[in-house]
mmCIF file of N, CA and C in Angstrom:
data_model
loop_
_atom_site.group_PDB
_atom_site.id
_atom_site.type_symbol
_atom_site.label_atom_id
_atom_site.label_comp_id
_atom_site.label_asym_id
_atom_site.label_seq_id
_atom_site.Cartn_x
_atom_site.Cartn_y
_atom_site.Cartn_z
ATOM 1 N N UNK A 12 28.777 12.644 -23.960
ATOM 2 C CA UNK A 12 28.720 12.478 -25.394
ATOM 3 C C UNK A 12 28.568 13.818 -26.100
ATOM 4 N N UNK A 13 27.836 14.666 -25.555
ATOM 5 C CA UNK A 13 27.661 16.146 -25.974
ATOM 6 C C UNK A 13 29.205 16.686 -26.457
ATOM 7 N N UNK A 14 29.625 16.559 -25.298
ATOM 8 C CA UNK A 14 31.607 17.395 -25.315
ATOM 9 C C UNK A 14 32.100 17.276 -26.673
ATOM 10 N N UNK A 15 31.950 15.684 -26.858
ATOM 11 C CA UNK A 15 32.428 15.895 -28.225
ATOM 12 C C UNK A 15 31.772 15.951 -29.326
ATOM 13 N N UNK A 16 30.813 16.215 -29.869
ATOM 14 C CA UNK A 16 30.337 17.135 -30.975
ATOM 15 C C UNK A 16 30.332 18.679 -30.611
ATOM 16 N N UNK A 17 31.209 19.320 -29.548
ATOM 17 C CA UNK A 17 31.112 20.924 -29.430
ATOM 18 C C UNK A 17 29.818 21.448 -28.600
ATOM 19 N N UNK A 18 28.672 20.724 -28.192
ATOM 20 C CA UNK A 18 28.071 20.430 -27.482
ATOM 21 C C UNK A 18 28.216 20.923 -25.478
ATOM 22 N N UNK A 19 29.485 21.498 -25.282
ATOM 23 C CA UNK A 19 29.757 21.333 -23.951
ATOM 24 C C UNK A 19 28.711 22.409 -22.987
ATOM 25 N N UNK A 20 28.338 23.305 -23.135
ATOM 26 C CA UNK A 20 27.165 24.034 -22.318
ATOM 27 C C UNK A 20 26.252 22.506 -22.638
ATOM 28 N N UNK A 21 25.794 21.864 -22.754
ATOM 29 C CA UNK A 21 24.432 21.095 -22.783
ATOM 30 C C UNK A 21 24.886 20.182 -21.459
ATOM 31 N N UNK A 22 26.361 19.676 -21.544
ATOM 32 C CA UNK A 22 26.744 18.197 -20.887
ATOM 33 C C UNK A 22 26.914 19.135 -19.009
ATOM 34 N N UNK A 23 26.440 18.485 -17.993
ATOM 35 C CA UNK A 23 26.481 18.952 -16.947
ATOM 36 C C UNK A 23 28.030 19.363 -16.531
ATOM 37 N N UNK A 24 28.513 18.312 -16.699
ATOM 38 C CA UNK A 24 29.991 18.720 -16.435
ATOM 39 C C UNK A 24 30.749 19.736 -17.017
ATOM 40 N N UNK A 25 30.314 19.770 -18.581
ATOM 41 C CA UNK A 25 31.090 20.805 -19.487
ATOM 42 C C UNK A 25 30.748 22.094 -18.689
ATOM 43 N N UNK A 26 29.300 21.991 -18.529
ATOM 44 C CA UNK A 26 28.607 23.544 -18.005
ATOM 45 C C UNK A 26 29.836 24.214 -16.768
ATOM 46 N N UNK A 27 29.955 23.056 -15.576
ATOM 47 C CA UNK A 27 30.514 23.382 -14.589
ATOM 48 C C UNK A 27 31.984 23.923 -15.143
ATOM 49 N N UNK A 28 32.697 22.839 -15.884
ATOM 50 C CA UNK A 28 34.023 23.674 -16.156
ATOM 51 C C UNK A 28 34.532 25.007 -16.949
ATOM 52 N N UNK A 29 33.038 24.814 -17.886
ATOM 53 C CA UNK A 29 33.412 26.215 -18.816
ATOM 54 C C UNK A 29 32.928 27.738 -17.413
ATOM 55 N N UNK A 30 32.241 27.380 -16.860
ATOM 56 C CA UNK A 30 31.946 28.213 -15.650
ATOM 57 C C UNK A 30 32.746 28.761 -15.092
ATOM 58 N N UNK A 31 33.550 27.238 -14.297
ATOM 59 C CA UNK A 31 34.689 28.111 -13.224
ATOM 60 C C UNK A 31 36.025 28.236 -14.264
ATOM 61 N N UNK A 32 36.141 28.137 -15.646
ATOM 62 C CA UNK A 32 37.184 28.840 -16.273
ATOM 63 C C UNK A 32 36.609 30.316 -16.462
ATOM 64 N N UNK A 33 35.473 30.421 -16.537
ATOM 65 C CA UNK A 33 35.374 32.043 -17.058
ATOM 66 C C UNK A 33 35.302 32.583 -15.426
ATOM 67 N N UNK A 34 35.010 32.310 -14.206
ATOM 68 C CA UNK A 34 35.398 32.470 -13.094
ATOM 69 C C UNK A 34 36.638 32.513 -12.815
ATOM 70 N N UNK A 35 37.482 31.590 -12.696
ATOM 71 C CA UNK A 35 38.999 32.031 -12.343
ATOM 72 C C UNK A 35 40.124 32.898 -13.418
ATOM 73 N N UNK A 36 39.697 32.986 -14.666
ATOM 74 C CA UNK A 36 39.986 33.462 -15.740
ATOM 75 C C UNK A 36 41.849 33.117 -15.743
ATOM 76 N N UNK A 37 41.956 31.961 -15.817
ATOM 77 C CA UNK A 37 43.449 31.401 -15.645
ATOM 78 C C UNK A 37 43.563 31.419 -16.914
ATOM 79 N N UNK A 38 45.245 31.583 -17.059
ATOM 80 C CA UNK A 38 45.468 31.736 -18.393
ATOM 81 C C UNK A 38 46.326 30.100 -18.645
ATOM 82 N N UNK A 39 46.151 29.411 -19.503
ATOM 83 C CA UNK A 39 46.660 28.052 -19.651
ATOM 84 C C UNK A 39 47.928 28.051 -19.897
ATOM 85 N N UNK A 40 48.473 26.999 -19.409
ATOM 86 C CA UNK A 40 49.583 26.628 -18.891
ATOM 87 C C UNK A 40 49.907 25.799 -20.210
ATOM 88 N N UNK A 41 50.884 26.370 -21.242
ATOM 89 C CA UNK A 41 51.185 24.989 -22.586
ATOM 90 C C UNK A 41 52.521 24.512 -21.482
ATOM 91 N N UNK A 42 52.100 23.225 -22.276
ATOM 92 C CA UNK A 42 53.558 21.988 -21.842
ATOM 93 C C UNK A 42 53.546 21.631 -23.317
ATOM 94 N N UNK A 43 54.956 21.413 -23.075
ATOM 95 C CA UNK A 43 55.427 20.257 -24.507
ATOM 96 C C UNK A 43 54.525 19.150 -25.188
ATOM 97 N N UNK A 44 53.631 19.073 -26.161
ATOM 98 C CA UNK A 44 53.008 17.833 -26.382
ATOM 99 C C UNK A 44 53.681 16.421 -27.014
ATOM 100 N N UNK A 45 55.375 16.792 -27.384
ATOM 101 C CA UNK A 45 55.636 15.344 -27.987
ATOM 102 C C UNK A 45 55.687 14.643 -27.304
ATOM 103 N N UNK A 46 56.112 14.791 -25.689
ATOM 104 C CA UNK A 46 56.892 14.024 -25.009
ATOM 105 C C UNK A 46 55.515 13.082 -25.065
ATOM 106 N N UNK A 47 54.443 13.345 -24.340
ATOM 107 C CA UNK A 47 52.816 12.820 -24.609
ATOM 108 C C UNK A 47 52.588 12.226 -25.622
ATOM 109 N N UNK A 48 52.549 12.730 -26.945
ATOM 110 C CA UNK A 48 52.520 12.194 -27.588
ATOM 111 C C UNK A 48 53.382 10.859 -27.974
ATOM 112 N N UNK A 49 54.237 11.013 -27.762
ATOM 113 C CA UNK A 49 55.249 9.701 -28.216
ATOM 114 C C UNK A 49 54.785 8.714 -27.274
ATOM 115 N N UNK A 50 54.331 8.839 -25.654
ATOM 116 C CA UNK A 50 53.981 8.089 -25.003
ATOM 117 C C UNK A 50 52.667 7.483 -25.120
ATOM 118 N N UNK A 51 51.888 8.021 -26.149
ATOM 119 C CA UNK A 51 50.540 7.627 -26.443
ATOM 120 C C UNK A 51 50.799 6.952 -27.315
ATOM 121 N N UNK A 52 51.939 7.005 -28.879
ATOM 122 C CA UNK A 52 52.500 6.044 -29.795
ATOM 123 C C UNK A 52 52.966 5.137 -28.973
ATOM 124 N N UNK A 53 53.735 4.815 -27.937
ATOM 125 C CA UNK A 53 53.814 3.807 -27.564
ATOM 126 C C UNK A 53 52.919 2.401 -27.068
ATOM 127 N N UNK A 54 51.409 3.524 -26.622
ATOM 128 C CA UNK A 54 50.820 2.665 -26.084
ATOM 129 C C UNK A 54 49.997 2.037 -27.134
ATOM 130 N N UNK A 55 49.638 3.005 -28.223
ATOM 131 C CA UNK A 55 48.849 2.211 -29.378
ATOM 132 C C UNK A 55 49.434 1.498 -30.233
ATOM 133 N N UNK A 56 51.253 1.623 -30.058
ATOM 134 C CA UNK A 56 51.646 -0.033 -31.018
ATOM 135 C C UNK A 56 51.261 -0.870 -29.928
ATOM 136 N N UNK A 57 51.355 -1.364 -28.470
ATOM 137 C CA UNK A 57 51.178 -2.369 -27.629
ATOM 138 C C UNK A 57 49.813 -3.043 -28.189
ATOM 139 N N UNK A 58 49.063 -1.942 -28.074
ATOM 140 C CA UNK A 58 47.367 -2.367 -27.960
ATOM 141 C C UNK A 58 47.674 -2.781 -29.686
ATOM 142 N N UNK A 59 48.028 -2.174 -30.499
ATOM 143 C CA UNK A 59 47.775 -2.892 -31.646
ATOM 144 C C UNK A 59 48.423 -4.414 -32.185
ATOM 145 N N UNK A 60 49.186 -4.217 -31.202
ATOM 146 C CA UNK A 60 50.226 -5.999 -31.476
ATOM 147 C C UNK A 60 49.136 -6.460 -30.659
ATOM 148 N N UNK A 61 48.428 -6.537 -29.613
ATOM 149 C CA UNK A 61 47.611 -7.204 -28.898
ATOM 150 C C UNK A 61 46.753 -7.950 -29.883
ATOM 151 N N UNK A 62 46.022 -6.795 -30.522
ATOM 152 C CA UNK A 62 45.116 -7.199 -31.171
ATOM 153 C C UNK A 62 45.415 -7.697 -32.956
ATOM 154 N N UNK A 63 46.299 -7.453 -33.624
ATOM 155 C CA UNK A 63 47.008 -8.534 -34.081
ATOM 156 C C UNK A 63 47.105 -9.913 -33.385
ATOM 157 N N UNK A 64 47.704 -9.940 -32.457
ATOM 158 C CA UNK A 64 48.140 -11.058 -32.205
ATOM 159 C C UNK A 64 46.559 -12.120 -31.706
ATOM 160 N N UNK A 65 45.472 -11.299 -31.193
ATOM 161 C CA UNK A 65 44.476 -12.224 -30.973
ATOM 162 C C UNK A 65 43.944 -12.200 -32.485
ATOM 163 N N UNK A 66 43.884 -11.129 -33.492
ATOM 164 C CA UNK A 66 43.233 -11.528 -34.904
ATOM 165 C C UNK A 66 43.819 -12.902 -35.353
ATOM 166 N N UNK A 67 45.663 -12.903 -35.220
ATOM 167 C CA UNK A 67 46.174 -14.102 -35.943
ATOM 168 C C UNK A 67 45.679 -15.478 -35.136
ATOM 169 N N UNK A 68 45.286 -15.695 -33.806
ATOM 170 C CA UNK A 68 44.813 -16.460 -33.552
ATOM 171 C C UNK A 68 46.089 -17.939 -32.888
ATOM 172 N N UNK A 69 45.357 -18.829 -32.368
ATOM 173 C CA UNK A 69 46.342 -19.389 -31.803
ATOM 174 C C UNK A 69 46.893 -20.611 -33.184
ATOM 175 N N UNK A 70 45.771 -21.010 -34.361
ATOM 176 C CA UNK A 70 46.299 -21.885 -35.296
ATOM 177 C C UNK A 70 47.609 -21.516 -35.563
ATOM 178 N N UNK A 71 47.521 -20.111 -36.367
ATOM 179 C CA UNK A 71 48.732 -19.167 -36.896
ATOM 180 C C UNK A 71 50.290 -19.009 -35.914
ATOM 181 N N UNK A 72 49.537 -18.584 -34.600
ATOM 182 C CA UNK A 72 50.504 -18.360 -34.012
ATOM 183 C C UNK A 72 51.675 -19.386 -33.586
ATOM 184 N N UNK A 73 50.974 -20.803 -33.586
ATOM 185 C CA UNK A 73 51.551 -21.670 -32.805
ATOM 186 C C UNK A 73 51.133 -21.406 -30.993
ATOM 187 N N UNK A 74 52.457 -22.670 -30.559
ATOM 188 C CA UNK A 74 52.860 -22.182 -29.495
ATOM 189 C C UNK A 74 53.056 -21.100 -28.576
ATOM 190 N N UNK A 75 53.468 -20.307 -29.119
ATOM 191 C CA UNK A 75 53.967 -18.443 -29.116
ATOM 192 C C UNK A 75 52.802 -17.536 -28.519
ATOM 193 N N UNK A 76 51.487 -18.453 -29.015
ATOM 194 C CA UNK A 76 50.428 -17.386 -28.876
ATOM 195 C C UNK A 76 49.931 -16.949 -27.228
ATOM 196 N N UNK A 77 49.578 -17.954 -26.481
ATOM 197 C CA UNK A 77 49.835 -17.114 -25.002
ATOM 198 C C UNK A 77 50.806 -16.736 -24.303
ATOM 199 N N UNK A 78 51.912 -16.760 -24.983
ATOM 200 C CA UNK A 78 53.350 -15.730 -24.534
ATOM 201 C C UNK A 78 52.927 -14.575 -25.149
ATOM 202 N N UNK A 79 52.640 -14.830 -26.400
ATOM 203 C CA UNK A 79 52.695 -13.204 -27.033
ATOM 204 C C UNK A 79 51.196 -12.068 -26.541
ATOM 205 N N UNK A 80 50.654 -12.794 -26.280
ATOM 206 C CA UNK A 80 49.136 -12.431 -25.848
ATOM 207 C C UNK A 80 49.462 -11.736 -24.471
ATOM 208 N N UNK A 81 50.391 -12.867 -23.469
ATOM 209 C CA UNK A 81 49.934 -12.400 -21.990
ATOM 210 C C UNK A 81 51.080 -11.291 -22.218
ATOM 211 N N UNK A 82 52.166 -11.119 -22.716
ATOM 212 C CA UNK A 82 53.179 -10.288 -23.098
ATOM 213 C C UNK A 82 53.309 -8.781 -23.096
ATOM 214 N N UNK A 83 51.955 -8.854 -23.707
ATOM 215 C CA UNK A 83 51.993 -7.237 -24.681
ATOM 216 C C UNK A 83 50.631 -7.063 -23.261
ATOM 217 N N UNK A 84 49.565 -7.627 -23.239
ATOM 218 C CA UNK A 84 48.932 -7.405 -21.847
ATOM 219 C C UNK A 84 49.706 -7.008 -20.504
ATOM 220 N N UNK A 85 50.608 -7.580 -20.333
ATOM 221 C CA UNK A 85 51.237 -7.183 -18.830
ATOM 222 C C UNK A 85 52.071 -6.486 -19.506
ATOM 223 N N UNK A 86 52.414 -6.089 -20.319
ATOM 224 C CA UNK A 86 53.414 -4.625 -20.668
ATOM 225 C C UNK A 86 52.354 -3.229 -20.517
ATOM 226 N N UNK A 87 51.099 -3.621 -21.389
ATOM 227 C CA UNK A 87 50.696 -2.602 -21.158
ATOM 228 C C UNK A 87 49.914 -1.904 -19.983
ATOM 229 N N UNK A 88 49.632 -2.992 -19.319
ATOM 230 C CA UNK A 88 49.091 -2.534 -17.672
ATOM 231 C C UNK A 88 50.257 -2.250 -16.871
ATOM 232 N N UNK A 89 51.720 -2.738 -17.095
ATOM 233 C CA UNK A 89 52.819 -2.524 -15.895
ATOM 234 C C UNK A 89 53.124 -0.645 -16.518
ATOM 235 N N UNK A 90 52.852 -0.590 -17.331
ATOM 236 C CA UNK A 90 53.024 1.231 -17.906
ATOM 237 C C UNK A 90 51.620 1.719 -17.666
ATOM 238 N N UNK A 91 50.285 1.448 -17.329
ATOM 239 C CA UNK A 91 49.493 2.022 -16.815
ATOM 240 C C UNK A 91 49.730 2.180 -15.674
ATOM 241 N N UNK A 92 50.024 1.002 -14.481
ATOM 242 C CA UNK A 92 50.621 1.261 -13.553
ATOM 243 C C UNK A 92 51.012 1.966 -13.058
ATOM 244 N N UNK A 93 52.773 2.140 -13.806
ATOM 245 C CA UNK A 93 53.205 3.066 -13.385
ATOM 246 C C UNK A 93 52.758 4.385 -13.317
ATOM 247 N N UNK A 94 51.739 5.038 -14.620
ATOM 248 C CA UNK A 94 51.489 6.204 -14.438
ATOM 249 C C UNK A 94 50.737 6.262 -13.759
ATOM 250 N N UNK A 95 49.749 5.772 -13.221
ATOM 251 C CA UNK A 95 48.492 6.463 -12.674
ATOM 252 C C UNK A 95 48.790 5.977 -11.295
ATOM 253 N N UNK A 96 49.976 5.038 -10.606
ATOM 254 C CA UNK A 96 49.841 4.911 -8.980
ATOM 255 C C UNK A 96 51.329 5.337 -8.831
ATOM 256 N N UNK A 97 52.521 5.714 -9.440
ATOM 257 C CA UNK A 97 53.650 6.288 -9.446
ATOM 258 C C UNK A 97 54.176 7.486 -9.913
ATOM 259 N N UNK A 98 53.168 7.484 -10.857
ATOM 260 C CA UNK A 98 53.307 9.029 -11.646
ATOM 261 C C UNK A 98 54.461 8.992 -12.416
ATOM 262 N N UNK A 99 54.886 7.894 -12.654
ATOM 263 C CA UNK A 99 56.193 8.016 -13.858
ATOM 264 C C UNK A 99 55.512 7.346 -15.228
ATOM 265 N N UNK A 100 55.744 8.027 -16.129
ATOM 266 C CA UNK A 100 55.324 7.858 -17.692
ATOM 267 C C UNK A 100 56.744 7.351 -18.696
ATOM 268 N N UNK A 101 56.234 6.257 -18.824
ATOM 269 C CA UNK A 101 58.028 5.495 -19.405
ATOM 270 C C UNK A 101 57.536 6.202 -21.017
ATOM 271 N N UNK A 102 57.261 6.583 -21.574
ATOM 272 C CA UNK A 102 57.148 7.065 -22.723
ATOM 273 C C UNK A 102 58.321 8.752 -22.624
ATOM 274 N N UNK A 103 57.304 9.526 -21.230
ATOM 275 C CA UNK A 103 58.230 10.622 -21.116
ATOM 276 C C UNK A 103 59.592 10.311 -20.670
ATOM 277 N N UNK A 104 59.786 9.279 -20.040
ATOM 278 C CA UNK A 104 61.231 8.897 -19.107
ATOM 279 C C UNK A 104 62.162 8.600 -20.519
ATOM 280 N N UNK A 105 61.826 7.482 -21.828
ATOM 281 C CA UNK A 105 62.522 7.627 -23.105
ATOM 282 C C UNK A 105 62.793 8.723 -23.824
ATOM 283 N N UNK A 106 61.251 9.427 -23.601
ATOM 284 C CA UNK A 106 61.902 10.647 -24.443
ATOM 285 C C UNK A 106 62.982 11.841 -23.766
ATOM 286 N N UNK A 107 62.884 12.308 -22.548
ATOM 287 C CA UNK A 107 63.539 12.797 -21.858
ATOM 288 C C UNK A 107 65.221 12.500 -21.809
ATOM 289 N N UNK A 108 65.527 11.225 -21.520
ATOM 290 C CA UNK A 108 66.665 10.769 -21.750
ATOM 291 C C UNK A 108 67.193 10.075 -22.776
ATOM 292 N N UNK A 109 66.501 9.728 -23.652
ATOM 293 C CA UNK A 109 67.250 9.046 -25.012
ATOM 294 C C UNK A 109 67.148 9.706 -26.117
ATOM 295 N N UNK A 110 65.546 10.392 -26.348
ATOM 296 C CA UNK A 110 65.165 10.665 -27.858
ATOM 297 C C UNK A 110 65.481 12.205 -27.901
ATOM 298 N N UNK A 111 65.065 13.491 -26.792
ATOM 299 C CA UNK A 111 65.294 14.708 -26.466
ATOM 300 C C UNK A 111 66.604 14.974 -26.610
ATOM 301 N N UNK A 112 67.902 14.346 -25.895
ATOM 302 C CA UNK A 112 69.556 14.859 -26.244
ATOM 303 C C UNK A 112 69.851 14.372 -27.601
ATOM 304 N N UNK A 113 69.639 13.002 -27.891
ATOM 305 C CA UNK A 113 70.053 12.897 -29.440
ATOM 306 C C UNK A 113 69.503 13.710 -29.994
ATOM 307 N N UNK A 114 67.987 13.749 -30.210
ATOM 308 C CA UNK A 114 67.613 14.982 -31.248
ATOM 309 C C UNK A 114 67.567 16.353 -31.403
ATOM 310 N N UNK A 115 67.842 16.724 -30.180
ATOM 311 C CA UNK A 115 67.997 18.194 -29.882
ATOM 312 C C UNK A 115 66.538 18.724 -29.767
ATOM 313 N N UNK A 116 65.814 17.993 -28.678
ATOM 314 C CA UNK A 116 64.335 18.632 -28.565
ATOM 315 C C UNK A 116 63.994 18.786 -27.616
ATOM 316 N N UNK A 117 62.952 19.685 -27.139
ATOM 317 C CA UNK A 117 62.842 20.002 -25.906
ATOM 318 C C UNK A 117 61.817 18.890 -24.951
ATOM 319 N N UNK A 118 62.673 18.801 -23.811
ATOM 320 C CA UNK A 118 62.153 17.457 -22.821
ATOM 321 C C UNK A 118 61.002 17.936 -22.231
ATOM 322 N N UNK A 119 60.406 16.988 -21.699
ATOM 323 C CA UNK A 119 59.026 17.024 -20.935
ATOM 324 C C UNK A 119 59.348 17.702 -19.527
ATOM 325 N N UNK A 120 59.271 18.789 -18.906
ATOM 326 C CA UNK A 120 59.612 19.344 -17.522
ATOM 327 C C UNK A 120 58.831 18.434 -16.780
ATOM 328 N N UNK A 121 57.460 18.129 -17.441
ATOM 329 C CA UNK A 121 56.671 17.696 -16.371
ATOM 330 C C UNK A 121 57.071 15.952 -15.697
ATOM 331 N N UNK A 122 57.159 15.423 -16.339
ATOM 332 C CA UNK A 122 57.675 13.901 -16.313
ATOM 333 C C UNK A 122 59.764 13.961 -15.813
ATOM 334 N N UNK A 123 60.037 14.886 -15.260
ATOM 335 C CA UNK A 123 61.252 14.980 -15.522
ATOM 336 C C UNK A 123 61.718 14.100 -14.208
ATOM 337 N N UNK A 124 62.747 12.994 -14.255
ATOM 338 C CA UNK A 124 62.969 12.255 -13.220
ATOM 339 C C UNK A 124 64.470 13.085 -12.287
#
């Protein structure tokens, strides 16, 4: 909780990393942040139709409502999934091949299939 109010010498962990950065004195590595970013917009419309869709409730929804519920749930765990036990990020995989050549922007190296 420290880390984020600027706090990081107090939090044990912060201590350790600000340590071995002034120890290895590496100079940081920038990567592209849209490709990330767009993949993080993706995930917060999911989570936000989720939660729409449980605010509107099942009166509103009708029928529809545990399709649309279990829907946007197994979408958004089959893209957690993938990143964290495959290492592919469908956010970077769109932007890389669909949104990067149309727009003329630079692709994610790191996510690159």
């Amino acid at each position: 909780m420290s880390s984020i109010f600027g706090l990081t010498p107090i939090a044990p962990l912060g201590s350790i990393g600000t340590l071995l950065a002034m120890l290895l004195h590496k100079e940081p590595e920038w990567k592209p942040a849209k490709p990330k970013r767009f993949a993080w917009t993706i995930g917060l419309i999911i989570a936000t139709l989720c939660f729409i869709f449980a605010m509107l409730g099942k009166e509103r929804m009708g029928k529809n409502y545990e399709w649309a519920i279990f829907s946007t749930v197994f979408l958004c765990n089959v893209f957690t999934w993938l990143e964290s036990s495959c290492g592919f990020c469908f956010g970077c995989f769109v932007w890389n091949y669909y949104l990067a050549p149309m727009l003329k922007l630079e692709a994610c190296t790191e996510c690159k299939i």
